[in-house]
Short mmCIF file of C-alpha atoms in Angstrom, two decimals:
data_model
loop_
_atom_site.label_atom_id
_atom_site.label_comp_id
_atom_site.label_asym_id
_atom_site.label_seq_id
_atom_site.Cartn_x
_atom_site.Cartn_y
_atom_site.Cartn_z
CA UNK L 1 -0.11 -0.19 -0.02
CA UNK L 2 1.39 3.83 -0.93
CA UNK L 3 1.59 6.46 0.83
CA UNK L 4 0.51 9.69 -1.31
CA UNK L 5 1.08 13.30 -0.13
CA UNK L 6 0.03 15.99 -2.35
CA UNK L 7 0.12 19.41 -2.61
CA UNK L 8 0.69 19.88 1.95
CA UNK L 9 1.01 23.14 3.07
CA UNK L 10 1.33 22.39 7.12
CA UNK L 11 1.98 25.24 9.79
CA UNK L 12 3.88 25.11 12.94
CA UNK L 13 2.88 27.63 15.59
CA UNK L 14 -0.25 28.73 13.27
CA UNK L 15 2.94 30.20 11.05
CA UNK L 16 3.20 27.81 7.69
CA UNK L 17 6.27 25.90 7.45
CA UNK L 18 6.43 24.47 4.05
CA UNK L 19 4.02 24.19 1.25
CA UNK L 20 3.03 22.58 -1.57
CA UNK L 21 5.05 19.29 -0.54
CA UNK L 22 4.41 16.04 -2.88
CA UNK L 23 5.45 13.02 -3.18
CA UNK L 24 4.24 9.03 -3.20
CA UNK L 25 5.71 6.43 -0.85
CA UNK L 26 5.42 3.03 -2.17
CA UNK L 27 6.07 -0.35 -0.70
CA UNK L 28 9.77 -1.54 -0.29
CA UNK L 29 10.66 1.96 -0.73
CA UNK L 30 12.56 4.04 1.98
CA UNK L 31 12.48 8.27 1.41
CA UNK L 32 15.00 10.34 3.74
CA UNK L 33 13.78 14.08 4.42
CA UNK L 34 16.80 16.50 4.62
CA UNK L 35 17.07 20.11 5.57
CA UNK L 36 18.51 22.13 7.98
CA UNK L 37 17.64 21.96 11.32
CA UNK L 38 14.01 24.56 12.10
CA UNK L 39 12.93 23.95 8.39
CA UNK L 40 9.70 21.50 8.84
CA UNK L 41 10.58 18.23 8.91
CA UNK L 42 9.45 16.87 12.17
CA UNK L 43 5.63 18.87 11.62
CA UNK L 44 5.47 17.42 8.20
CA UNK L 45 5.98 14.00 9.95
CA UNK L 46 3.67 14.31 12.51
CA UNK L 47 0.82 16.01 9.98
CA UNK L 48 1.64 12.86 7.43
CA UNK L 49 0.97 10.27 10.64
CA UNK L 50 -2.27 12.58 10.98
CA UNK L 51 -1.16 14.13 14.83
CA UNK L 52 -1.89 17.44 13.43
CA UNK L 53 -4.02 18.82 10.42
CA UNK L 54 -2.91 20.53 7.60
CA UNK L 55 -3.51 24.06 6.50
CA UNK L 56 -4.35 22.71 2.85
CA UNK L 57 -3.64 19.01 0.84
CA UNK L 58 -3.90 15.50 1.49
CA UNK L 59 -2.51 12.29 2.85
CA UNK L 60 -4.29 9.30 1.72
CA UNK L 61 -2.86 5.89 2.96
CA UNK L 62 -4.75 2.74 4.13
CA UNK L 63 -6.60 2.92 7.37
CA UNK L 64 -4.31 1.70 9.69
CA UNK L 65 -0.95 1.41 8.20
CA UNK L 66 1.25 4.00 9.70
CA UNK L 67 3.30 4.38 12.61
CA UNK L 68 4.97 6.88 13.97
CA UNK L 69 7.97 7.53 15.99
CA UNK L 70 9.02 10.69 17.27
CA UNK L 71 11.31 11.88 19.85
CA UNK L 72 10.11 10.23 22.69
CA UNK L 73 10.71 6.82 23.51
CA UNK L 74 7.25 5.84 23.79
CA UNK L 75 8.02 3.21 27.07
CA UNK L 76 7.41 2.81 30.34
CA UNK L 77 10.19 3.59 33.24
CA UNK L 78 8.55 0.57 35.28
CA UNK L 79 7.78 -1.86 33.09
CA UNK L 80 10.56 -4.55 31.83
CA UNK L 81 11.81 -4.40 28.13
CA UNK L 82 9.95 -7.64 27.64
CA UNK L 83 6.49 -6.07 29.28
CA UNK L 84 7.07 -2.41 27.36
CA UNK L 85 7.57 -4.79 24.18
CA UNK L 86 4.32 -7.23 25.11
CA UNK L 87 2.05 -3.93 25.72
CA UNK L 88 2.42 -2.36 22.53
CA UNK L 89 1.78 -5.82 20.70
CA UNK L 90 -1.14 -6.11 22.49
CA UNK L 91 -2.05 -2.31 21.82
CA UNK L 92 -1.89 -3.42 18.07
CA UNK L 93 -3.20 -6.83 18.15
CA UNK L 94 -0.32 -8.56 17.75
CA UNK L 95 1.67 -11.51 19.78
CA UNK L 96 5.22 -11.91 18.67
CA UNK L 97 7.72 -9.64 19.94
CA UNK L 98 10.91 -12.24 19.36
CA UNK L 99 12.17 -10.89 16.25
CA UNK L 100 12.02 -6.99 17.95
CA UNK L 101 14.01 -8.20 20.67
CA UNK L 102 16.68 -9.66 18.42
CA UNK L 103 16.79 -6.86 15.69
CA UNK L 104 17.79 -4.77 18.53
CA UNK L 105 19.55 -7.15 20.15
CA UNK L 106 17.57 -6.60 23.48
CA UNK L 107 17.75 -10.37 24.79
CA UNK L 108 20.07 -9.51 27.67
CA UNK L 109 18.04 -6.79 28.69
CA UNK L 110 14.72 -8.50 28.65
CA UNK L 111 14.03 -8.56 32.24
CA UNK L 112 15.28 -4.81 33.35
CA UNK L 113 12.80 -2.21 34.24
CA UNK L 114 13.10 0.23 31.26
CA UNK L 115 13.68 3.24 33.33
CA UNK L 116 17.51 1.67 34.58
CA UNK L 117 18.71 1.60 30.73
CA UNK L 118 20.63 3.92 29.23
CA UNK L 119 19.03 6.64 26.82
CA UNK L 120 20.82 4.26 24.06
CA UNK L 121 18.68 1.32 25.20
CA UNK L 122 15.84 3.22 25.31
CA UNK L 123 16.31 4.20 22.14
CA UNK L 124 16.72 0.96 20.86
CA UNK L 125 13.62 -0.36 22.51
CA UNK L 126 11.69 2.77 21.34
CA UNK L 127 12.89 1.64 17.74
CA UNK L 128 12.13 -2.46 18.91
CA UNK L 129 8.64 -1.45 18.99
CA UNK L 130 7.81 -0.47 15.76
CA UNK L 131 8.51 -4.04 14.44
CA UNK L 132 5.46 -5.26 17.25
CA UNK L 133 2.67 -2.92 15.28
CA UNK L 134 2.67 -5.17 12.47
CA UNK L 135 2.17 -1.64 10.57
CA UNK L 136 3.25 -1.43 6.77
CA UNK L 137 4.54 2.03 6.94
CA UNK L 138 7.04 3.73 9.19
CA UNK L 139 7.52 7.46 9.44
CA UNK L 140 10.40 8.33 11.67
CA UNK L 141 11.95 11.48 12.98
CA UNK L 142 15.82 11.16 14.22
CA UNK L 143 15.42 7.52 14.53
CA UNK L 144 18.98 7.65 15.60
CA UNK L 145 19.44 10.06 18.33
CA UNK L 146 21.27 8.88 21.21
CA UNK L 147 22.54 5.43 19.21
CA UNK L 148 25.66 4.26 19.07
CA UNK L 149 27.29 2.84 15.68
CA UNK L 150 26.39 -0.40 16.34
CA UNK L 151 23.23 0.43 16.88
CA UNK L 152 22.72 2.48 14.14
CA UNK L 153 23.26 -0.67 11.80
CA UNK L 154 20.85 -2.02 13.92
CA UNK L 155 18.33 0.23 12.89
CA UNK L 156 19.39 0.31 9.13
CA UNK L 157 18.89 -3.56 9.07
CA UNK L 158 15.52 -3.37 10.70
CA UNK L 159 15.11 -0.84 8.34
CA UNK L 160 16.19 -2.96 5.19
CA UNK L 161 14.17 -6.27 6.56
CA UNK L 162 11.12 -3.98 6.56
CA UNK L 163 11.41 -3.31 2.84
CA UNK L 164 12.23 -6.56 1.91
CA UNK L 165 8.88 -7.08 3.28
CA UNK L 166 7.24 -5.10 1.40
CA UNK L 167 7.16 -2.36 4.05
CA UNK L 168 8.19 1.58 3.68
CA UNK L 169 9.76 4.60 5.66
CA UNK L 170 9.79 7.71 5.39
CA UNK L 171 12.42 8.99 7.66
CA UNK L 172 14.30 12.72 8.73
CA UNK L 173 17.73 11.79 9.78
CA UNK L 174 20.68 13.80 9.51
CA UNK L 175 23.34 11.01 8.71
CA UNK L 176 23.83 8.07 6.11
CA UNK L 177 22.02 4.69 7.02
CA UNK L 178 23.85 2.77 4.50
CA UNK L 179 20.65 1.97 2.36
CA UNK L 180 20.93 2.66 -1.08
CA UNK L 181 17.71 1.96 -2.22
CA UNK L 182 16.50 5.12 -0.11
CA UNK L 183 15.27 8.28 -2.21
CA UNK L 184 16.23 11.67 -0.74
CA UNK L 185 13.93 14.74 -0.33
CA UNK L 186 15.07 18.05 0.41
CA UNK L 187 12.36 19.87 1.62
CA UNK L 188 14.25 23.31 1.35
CA UNK L 189 12.20 24.04 -1.87
CA UNK L 190 9.09 23.34 -0.04
CA UNK L 191 10.03 26.23 2.54
CA UNK L 192 7.13 28.95 2.98
CA UNK L 193 7.42 32.32 2.21
CA UNK L 194 8.71 34.55 5.04
CA UNK L 195 5.14 36.27 6.48
CA UNK L 196 4.58 39.54 6.29
CA UNK L 197 3.75 42.15 9.06
CA UNK L 198 0.14 41.69 7.79
CA UNK L 199 -0.01 38.20 7.92
CA UNK L 200 0.19 37.85 11.56
CA UNK L 201 -3.18 38.42 12.93
CA UNK L 202 -4.44 36.11 10.00
CA UNK L 203 -2.37 33.40 11.48
CA UNK L 204 -3.64 33.45 14.75
CA UNK L 205 -7.74 33.93 13.38
#
């Protein structure tokens, strides 16, 4: 199933940041968003994921096909690694967490409370959640934050496996994940024009 973004205009704090963004993400493909900090990549991903409405344009995808991973790891500190993954698997109607544990090498940490993990370990657990959702379209905002070189490689392998199984991934990242099949979308050309003084009253109506 494809993700189709058409003529999307998005805003942060009532002010347009990107406009007329269009792309199609097909099964088995990855699309990497590039652009300077603050240009609107996070806002774009949140809009695509349905967490905020666009000012204009549309996002078309099959119902319940997207899963979003943002800056928060989305884990419960008092639950163990296994309990966290079991919880998220149940939320998405899944039951097999073994591939997720193996993909991010969490076996030795499986009984440890998430609150006792290092920042990098928490990030690995947060990303492992993707594998227990059963959702084919991954929408990922800076997924490699806090990861060391080995963990980045784990994540890249997980993405490759997901693509090979017909999934897709929309990723905002500044690093090279070594995904030769990935396409690059520079969002710079979609930057909204600077607001003029007369625009500010309208922005907050």
